Coordinates of C-alpha atoms in Angstrom, one line a residue:
X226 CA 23.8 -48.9 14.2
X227 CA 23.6 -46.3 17.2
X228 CA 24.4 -44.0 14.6
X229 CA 21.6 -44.4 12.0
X230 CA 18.9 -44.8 14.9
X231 CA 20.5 -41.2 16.1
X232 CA 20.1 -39.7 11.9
X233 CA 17.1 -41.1 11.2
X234 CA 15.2 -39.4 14.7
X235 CA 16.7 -36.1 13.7
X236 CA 15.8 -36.4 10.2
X237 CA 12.5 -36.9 11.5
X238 CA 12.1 -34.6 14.2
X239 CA 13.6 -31.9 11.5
X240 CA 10.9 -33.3 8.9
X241 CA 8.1 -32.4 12.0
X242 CA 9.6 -28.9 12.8
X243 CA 9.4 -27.9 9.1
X244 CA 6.1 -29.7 8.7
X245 CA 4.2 -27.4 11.4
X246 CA 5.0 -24.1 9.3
X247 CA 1.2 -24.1 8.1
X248 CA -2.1 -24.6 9.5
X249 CA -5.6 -24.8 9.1
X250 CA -8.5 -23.3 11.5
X251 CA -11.6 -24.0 10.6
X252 CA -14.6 -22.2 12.5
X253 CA -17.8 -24.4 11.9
X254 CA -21.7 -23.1 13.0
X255 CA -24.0 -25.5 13.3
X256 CA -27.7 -24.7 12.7
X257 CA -30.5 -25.8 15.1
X258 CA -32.2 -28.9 14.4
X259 CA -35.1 -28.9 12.2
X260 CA -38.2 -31.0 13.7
X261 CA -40.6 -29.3 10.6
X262 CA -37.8 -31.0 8.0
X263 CA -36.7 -34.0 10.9
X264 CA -33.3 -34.5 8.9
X265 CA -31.3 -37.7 9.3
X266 CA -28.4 -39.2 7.8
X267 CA -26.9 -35.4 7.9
X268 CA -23.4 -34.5 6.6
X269 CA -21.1 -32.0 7.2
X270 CA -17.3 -33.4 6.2
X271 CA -14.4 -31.0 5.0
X272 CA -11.2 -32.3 3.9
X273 CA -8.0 -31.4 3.2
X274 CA -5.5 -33.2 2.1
X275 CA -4.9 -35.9 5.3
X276 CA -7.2 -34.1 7.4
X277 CA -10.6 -34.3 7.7
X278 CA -13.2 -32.9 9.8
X279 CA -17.6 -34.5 10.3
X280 CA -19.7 -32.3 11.8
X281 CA -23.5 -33.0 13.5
X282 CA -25.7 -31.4 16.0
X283 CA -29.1 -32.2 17.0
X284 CA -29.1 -28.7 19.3
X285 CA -32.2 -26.7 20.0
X286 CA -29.5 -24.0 19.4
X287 CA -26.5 -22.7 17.2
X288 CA -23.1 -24.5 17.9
X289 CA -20.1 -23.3 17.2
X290 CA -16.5 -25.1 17.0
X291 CA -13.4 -24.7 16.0
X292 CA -11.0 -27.6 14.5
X293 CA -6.9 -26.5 14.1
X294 CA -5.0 -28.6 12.3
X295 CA -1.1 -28.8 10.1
X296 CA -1.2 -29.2 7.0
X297 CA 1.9 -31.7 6.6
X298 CA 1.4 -32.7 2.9
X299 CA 0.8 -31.0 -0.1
X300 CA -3.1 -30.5 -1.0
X301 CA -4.2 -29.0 -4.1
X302 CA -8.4 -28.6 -3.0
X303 CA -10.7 -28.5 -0.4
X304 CA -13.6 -30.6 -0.5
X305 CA -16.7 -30.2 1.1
X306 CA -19.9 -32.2 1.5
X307 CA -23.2 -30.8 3.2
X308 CA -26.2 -33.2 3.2
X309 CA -29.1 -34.5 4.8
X310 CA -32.4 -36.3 4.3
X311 CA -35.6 -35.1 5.3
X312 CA -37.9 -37.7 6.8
X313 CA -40.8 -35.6 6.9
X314 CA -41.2 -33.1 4.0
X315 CA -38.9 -35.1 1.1
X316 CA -36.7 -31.9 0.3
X317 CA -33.2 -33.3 0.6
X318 CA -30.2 -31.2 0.9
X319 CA -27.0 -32.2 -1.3
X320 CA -24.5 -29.4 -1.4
X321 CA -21.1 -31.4 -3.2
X322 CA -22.4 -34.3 -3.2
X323 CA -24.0 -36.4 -6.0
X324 CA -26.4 -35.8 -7.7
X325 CA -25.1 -31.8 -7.1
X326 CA -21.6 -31.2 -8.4
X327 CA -18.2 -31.7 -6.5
X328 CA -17.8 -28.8 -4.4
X329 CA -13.8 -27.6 -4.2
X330 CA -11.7 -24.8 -3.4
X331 CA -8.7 -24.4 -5.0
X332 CA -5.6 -24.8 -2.3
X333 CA -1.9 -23.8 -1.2
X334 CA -1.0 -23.7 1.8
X335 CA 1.4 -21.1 1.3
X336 CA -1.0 -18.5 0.3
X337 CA -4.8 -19.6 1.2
X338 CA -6.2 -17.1 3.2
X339 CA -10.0 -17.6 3.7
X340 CA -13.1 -19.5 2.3
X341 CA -16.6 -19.7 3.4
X342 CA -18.3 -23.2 2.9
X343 CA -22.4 -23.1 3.6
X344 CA -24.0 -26.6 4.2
X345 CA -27.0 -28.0 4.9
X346 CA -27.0 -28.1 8.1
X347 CA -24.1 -25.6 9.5
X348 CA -21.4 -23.1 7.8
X349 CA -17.4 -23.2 7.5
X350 CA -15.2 -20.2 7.8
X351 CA -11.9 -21.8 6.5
X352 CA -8.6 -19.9 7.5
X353 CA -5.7 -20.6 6.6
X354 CA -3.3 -20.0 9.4
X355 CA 0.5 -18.9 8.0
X356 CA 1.9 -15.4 7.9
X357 CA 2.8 -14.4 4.6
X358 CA 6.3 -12.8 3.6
X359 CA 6.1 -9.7 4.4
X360 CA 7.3 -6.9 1.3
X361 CA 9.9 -5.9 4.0
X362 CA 11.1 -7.3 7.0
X363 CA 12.2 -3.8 8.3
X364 CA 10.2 -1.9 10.5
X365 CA 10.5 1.2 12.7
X366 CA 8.1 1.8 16.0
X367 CA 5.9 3.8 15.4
X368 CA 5.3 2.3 11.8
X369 CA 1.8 0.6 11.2
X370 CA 2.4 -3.0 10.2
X371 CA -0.3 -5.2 9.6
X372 CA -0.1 -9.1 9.5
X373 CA -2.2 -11.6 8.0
X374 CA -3.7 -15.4 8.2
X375 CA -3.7 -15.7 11.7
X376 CA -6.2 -16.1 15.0
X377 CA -4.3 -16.0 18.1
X378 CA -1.0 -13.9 17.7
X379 CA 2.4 -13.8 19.9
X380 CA 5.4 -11.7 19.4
X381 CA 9.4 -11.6 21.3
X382 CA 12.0 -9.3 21.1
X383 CA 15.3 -10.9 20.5
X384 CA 16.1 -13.9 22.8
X385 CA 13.1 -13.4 25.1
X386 CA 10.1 -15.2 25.6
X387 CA 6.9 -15.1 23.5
X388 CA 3.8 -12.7 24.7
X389 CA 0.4 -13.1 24.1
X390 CA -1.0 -9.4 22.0
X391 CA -3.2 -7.6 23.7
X392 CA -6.8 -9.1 24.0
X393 CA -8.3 -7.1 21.5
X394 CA -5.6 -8.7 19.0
X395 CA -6.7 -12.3 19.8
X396 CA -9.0 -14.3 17.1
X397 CA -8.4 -12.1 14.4
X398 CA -7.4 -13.4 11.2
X399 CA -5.8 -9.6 10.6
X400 CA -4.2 -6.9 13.0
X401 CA -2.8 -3.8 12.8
X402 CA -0.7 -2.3 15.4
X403 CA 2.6 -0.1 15.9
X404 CA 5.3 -1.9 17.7
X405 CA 6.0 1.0 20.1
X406 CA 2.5 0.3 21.6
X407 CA 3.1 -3.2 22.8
X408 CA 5.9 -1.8 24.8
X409 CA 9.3 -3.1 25.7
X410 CA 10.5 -2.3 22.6
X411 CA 13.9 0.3 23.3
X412 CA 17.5 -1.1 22.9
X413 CA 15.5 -4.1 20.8
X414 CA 17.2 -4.7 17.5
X415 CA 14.8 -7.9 16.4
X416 CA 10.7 -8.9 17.0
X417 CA 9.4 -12.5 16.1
X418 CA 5.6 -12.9 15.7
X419 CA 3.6 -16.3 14.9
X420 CA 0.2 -17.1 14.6
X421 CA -2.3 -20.1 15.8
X422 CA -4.9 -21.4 18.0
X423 CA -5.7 -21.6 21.6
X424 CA -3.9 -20.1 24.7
X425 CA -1.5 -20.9 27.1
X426 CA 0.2 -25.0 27.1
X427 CA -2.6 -26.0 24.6
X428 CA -2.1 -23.9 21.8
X429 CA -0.6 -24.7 18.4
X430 CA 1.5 -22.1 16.3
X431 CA 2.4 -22.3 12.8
X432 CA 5.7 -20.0 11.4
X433 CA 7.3 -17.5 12.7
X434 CA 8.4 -14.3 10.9
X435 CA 11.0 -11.7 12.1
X436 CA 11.6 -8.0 11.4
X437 CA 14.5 -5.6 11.9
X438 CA 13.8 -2.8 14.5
X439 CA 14.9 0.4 12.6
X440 CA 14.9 4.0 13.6
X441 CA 12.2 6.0 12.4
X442 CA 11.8 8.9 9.6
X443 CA 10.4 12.0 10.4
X444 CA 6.3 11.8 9.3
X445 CA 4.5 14.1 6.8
X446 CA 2.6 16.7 8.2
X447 CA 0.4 15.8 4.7
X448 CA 1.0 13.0 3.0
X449 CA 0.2 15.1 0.0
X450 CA 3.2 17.4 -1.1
X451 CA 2.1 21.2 -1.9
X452 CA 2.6 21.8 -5.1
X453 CA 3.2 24.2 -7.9
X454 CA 2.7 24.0 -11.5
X455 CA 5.2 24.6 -14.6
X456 CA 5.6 28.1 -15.2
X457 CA 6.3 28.2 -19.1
X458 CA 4.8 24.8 -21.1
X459 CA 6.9 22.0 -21.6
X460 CA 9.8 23.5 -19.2
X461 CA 10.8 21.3 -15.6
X462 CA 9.6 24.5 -13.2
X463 CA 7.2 22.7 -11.3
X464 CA 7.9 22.0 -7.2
X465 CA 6.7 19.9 -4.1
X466 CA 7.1 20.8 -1.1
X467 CA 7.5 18.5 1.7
X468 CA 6.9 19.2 5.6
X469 CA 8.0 17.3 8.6
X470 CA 6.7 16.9 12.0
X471 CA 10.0 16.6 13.8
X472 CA 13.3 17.8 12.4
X473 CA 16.5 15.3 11.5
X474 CA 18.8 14.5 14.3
X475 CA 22.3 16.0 14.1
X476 CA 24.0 13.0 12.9
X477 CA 21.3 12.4 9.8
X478 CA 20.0 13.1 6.0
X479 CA 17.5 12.5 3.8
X480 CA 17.5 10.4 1.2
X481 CA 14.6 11.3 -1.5
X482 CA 13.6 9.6 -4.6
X483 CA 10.8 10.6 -7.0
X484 CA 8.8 8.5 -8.7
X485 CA 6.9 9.2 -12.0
X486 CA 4.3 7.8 -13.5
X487 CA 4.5 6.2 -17.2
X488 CA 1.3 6.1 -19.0
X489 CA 2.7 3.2 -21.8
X490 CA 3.8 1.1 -18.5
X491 CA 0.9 1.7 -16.4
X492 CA 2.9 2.2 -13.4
X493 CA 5.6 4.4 -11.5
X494 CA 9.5 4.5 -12.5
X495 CA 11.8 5.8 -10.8
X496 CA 13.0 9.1 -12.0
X497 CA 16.2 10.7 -9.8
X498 CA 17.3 11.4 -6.3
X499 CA 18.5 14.0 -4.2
X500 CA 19.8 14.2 -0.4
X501 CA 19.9 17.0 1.7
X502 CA 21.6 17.4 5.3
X503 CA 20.2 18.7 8.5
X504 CA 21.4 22.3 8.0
X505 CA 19.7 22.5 4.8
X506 CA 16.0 21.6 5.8
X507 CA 14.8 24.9 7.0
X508 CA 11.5 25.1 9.1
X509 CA 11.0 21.4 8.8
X510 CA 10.3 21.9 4.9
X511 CA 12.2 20.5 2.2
X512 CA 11.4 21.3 -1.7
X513 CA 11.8 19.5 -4.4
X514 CA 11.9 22.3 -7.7
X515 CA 12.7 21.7 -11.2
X516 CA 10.1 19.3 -11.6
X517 CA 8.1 18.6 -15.5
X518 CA 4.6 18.3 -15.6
X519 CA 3.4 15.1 -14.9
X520 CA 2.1 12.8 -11.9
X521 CA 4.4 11.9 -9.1
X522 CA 5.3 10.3 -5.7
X523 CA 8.8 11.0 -3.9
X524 CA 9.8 8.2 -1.4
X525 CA 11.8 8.9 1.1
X526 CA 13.8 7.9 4.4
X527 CA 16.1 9.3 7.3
X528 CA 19.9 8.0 7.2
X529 CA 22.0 8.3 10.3
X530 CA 25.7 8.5 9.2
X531 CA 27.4 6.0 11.9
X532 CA 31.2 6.6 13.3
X533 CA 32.6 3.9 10.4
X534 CA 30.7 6.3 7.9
X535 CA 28.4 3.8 6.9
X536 CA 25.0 5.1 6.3
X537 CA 21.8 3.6 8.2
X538 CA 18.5 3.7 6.8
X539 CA 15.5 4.5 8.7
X540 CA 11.4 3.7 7.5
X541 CA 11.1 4.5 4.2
X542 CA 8.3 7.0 4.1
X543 CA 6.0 7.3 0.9
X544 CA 4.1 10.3 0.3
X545 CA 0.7 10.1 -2.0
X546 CA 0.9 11.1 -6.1
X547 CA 0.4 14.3 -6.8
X548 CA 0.1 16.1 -10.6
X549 CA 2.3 18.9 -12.1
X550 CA 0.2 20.4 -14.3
X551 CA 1.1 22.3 -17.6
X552 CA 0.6 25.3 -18.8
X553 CA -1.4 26.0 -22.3
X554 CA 1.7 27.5 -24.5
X555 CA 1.6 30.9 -25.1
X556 CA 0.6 32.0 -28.4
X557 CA 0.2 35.4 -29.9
X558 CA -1.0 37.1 -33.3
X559 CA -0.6 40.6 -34.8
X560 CA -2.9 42.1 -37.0
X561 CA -1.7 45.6 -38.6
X562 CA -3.8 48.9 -38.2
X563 CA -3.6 50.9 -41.5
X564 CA -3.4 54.8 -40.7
X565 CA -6.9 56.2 -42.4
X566 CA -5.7 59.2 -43.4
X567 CA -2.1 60.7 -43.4
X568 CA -2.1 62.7 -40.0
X569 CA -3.4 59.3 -38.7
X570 CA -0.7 56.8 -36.8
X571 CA -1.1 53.3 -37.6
X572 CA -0.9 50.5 -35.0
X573 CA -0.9 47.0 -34.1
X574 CA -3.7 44.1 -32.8
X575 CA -2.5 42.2 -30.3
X576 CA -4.2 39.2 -29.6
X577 CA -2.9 36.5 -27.0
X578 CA -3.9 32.7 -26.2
X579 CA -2.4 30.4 -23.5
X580 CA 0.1 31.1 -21.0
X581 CA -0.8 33.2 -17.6
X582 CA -1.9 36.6 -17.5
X583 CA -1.6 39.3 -17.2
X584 CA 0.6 39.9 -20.2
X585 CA 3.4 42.5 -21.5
X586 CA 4.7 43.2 -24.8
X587 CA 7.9 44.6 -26.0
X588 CA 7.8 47.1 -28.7
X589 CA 10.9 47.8 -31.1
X590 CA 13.2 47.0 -28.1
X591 CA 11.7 49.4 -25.3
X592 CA 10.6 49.1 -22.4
X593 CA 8.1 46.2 -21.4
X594 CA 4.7 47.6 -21.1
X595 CA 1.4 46.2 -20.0
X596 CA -0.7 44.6 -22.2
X597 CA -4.3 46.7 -21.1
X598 CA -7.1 43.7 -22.4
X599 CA -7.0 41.1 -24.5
X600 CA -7.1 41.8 -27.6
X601 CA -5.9 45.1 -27.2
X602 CA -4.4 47.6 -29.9
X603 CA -1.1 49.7 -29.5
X604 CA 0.1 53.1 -31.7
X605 CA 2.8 52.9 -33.6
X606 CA 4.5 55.9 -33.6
X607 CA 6.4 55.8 -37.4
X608 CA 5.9 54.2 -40.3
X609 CA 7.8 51.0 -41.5
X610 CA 9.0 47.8 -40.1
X611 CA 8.6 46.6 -36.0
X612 CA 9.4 44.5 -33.9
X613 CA 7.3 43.3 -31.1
X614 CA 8.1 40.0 -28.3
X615 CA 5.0 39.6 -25.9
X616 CA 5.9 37.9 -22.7
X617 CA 3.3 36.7 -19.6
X618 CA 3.6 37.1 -15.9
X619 CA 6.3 34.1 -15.6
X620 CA 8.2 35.9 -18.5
X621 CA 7.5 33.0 -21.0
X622 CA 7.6 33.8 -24.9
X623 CA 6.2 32.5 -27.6
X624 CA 8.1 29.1 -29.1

């Protein structure tokens, strides 16, 4: 019997501990009483699945208050009723309540963020109070992070003890901060955050999340690459350059991937990947060449190389798109000069389209020559058949 009695209170207390992962804050302002409309019977009731909430005033003034509460079962809608009855004027107010329709939000607690309900007589900012998983749960220190569904915020490292954010963190339902700036942060592998309401002994918290403390990836100088085009059309000669603030450490590489963008898909695939060691990044610069024309993003990250040769990743660092544009291809026509009379030397129109300028042309196998203007005629010094290849400033041809 001792036994069972001991299960069933850890089954419970277990059931209570998962059960206060979500919550709900709800911010209500209640208007000023209304002597020109004298209101009575007024309404202002949200609910929730278990939980509930009825709100009046009869205030010369705005009132604001603030209701937290867990959300322990599984609620599909919020309801909400603002009403009152005017004992002066006859206009009534019914806002989700007959004869006006129902008025619901759609509901999970998992992912509800924020509603606003407006009443007859006061207003609702509904929040939902659970931080969401996060894309990643690794994060360097002087990475922005942001996190969401929250009011008052509290973060550890490791096994220590939680720590209120900075006040200018506090009842905000989103913050952005680096984790270097709340200090305390070196020889930490782990930091916890969890969200809720109130301060000190009083105040309730919903889950918590953790993230991995990872070294950090030297930054862009630009998040947008330099880049240069193709040189010859439908050839991979394009580049992008990347440059860094801060060079690798001695016992690191980079790891780069590049994205590009597919128009039938609508969105980025991954295309190939390259490393390159310390020695090999000169001035802080790395460049990517042999790229096609197209539109891009490389992704990127610092990996230390450890004394098991394992290989540890750093923040992954994403640069913004950037196009590689094409070149027109280069096209050329001849047109042959007859000779007008026999002392006369023929010659040869040559006009040029696409490519870049300026352009050269080869004549029977001599020398490259310039190409003057465009269109521009040459002399041919002997009669019968020639050959001529006309090339631009890249040394593309015609294909």
């Amino acid at each position: 019997m001792i036994k069972k009695l001991l299960f069933f209170i850890l089954f419970l207390g277990s059931f209570i501990v998962h059960g206060q992962e979500v919550g709900i804050l709800i911010k209500s302002t209640l208007y000023p009483y209304d002597k020109l409309i004298g209101w009575h019977s007024a309404k202002h009731i949200i609910k929730i699945g278990q939980n509930s909430i009825q709100k009046g005033t009869n205030s010369p003034v705005d009132v604001i208050e603030y209701d937290f509460f867990y959300i322990n079962d599984n609620p599909t809608e919020i309801n909400c009723i603002g009403s009152y009855i005017s004992s002066i004027d006859g206009n009534d107010c019914k806002v989700g309540e007959y004869p006006s329709p129902p008025y619901n939000i759609p509901y999970n607690k998992y992912d509800f963020r924020y509603s606003l309900f407006n009443g007859c007589t006061g207003s609702s900012e509904i929040m939902g109070i659970y931080i969401p998983q996060p894309d990643t749960n690794q994060k360097c220190a002087e990475e922005v992070m942001t996190l969401t569904n929250g009011w008052n915020w509290q973060y550890k490292y490791n096994d220590g003890e939680w720590t209120d954010f900075p006040s200018q963190f506090q009842e905000q339902t989103s913050i952005s901060f680096k984790i270097k700036d709340l200090g305390g942060h070196e020889n930490k592998s782990q930091i916890y955050f969890h969200a809720g309401y109130g301060v000190g002994s009083q105040a309730k918290y919903t889950n918590t999340r953790s993230y991995d403390i990872i070294g950090c990836s030297p930054e862009l100088v630009d998040k947008k690459p330099i880049t240069t085009n193709v040189k010859c059309s439908n050839e991979s000669s394009g580049s992008a350059t990347l440059q860094f603030k801060t060079e690798l450490k001695d016992n690191q590489e980079f790891l780069f991937n590049l994205f590009k963008y597919n128009i039938d898909l609508k969105d980025f695939d991954f295309l190939s990947s390259a490393s390159s060691l310390k020695k090999d990044i000169k001035n802080n610069t790395y460049i990517w060449n042999n790229i096609a024309h197209g539109t891009y993003f490389i992704k990127y990250q610092a990996q230390t190389n450890t004394e098991t040769n394992d290989k540890v990743g750093s923040s992954a660092i994403k640069t913004d798109s950037f196009i590689i544009e094409d070149v027109q291809p280069l096209t050329f026509n001849l047109t042959g000069i007859q000779p007008k009379c026999s002392t006369d030397k023929g010659g040869v129109l040559i006009t040029v389209k696409g490519g870049t300028s300026p352009y050269y042309y080869i004549l029977d196998n001599e020398t490259k020559k310039l190409l003057i203007k465009n269109p521009d005629t040459i002399t041919l010094s002997k009669d019968g058949d020639h050959k001529v290849i006309v090339v631009d400033s890249n040394n593309c041809i015609e294909k």
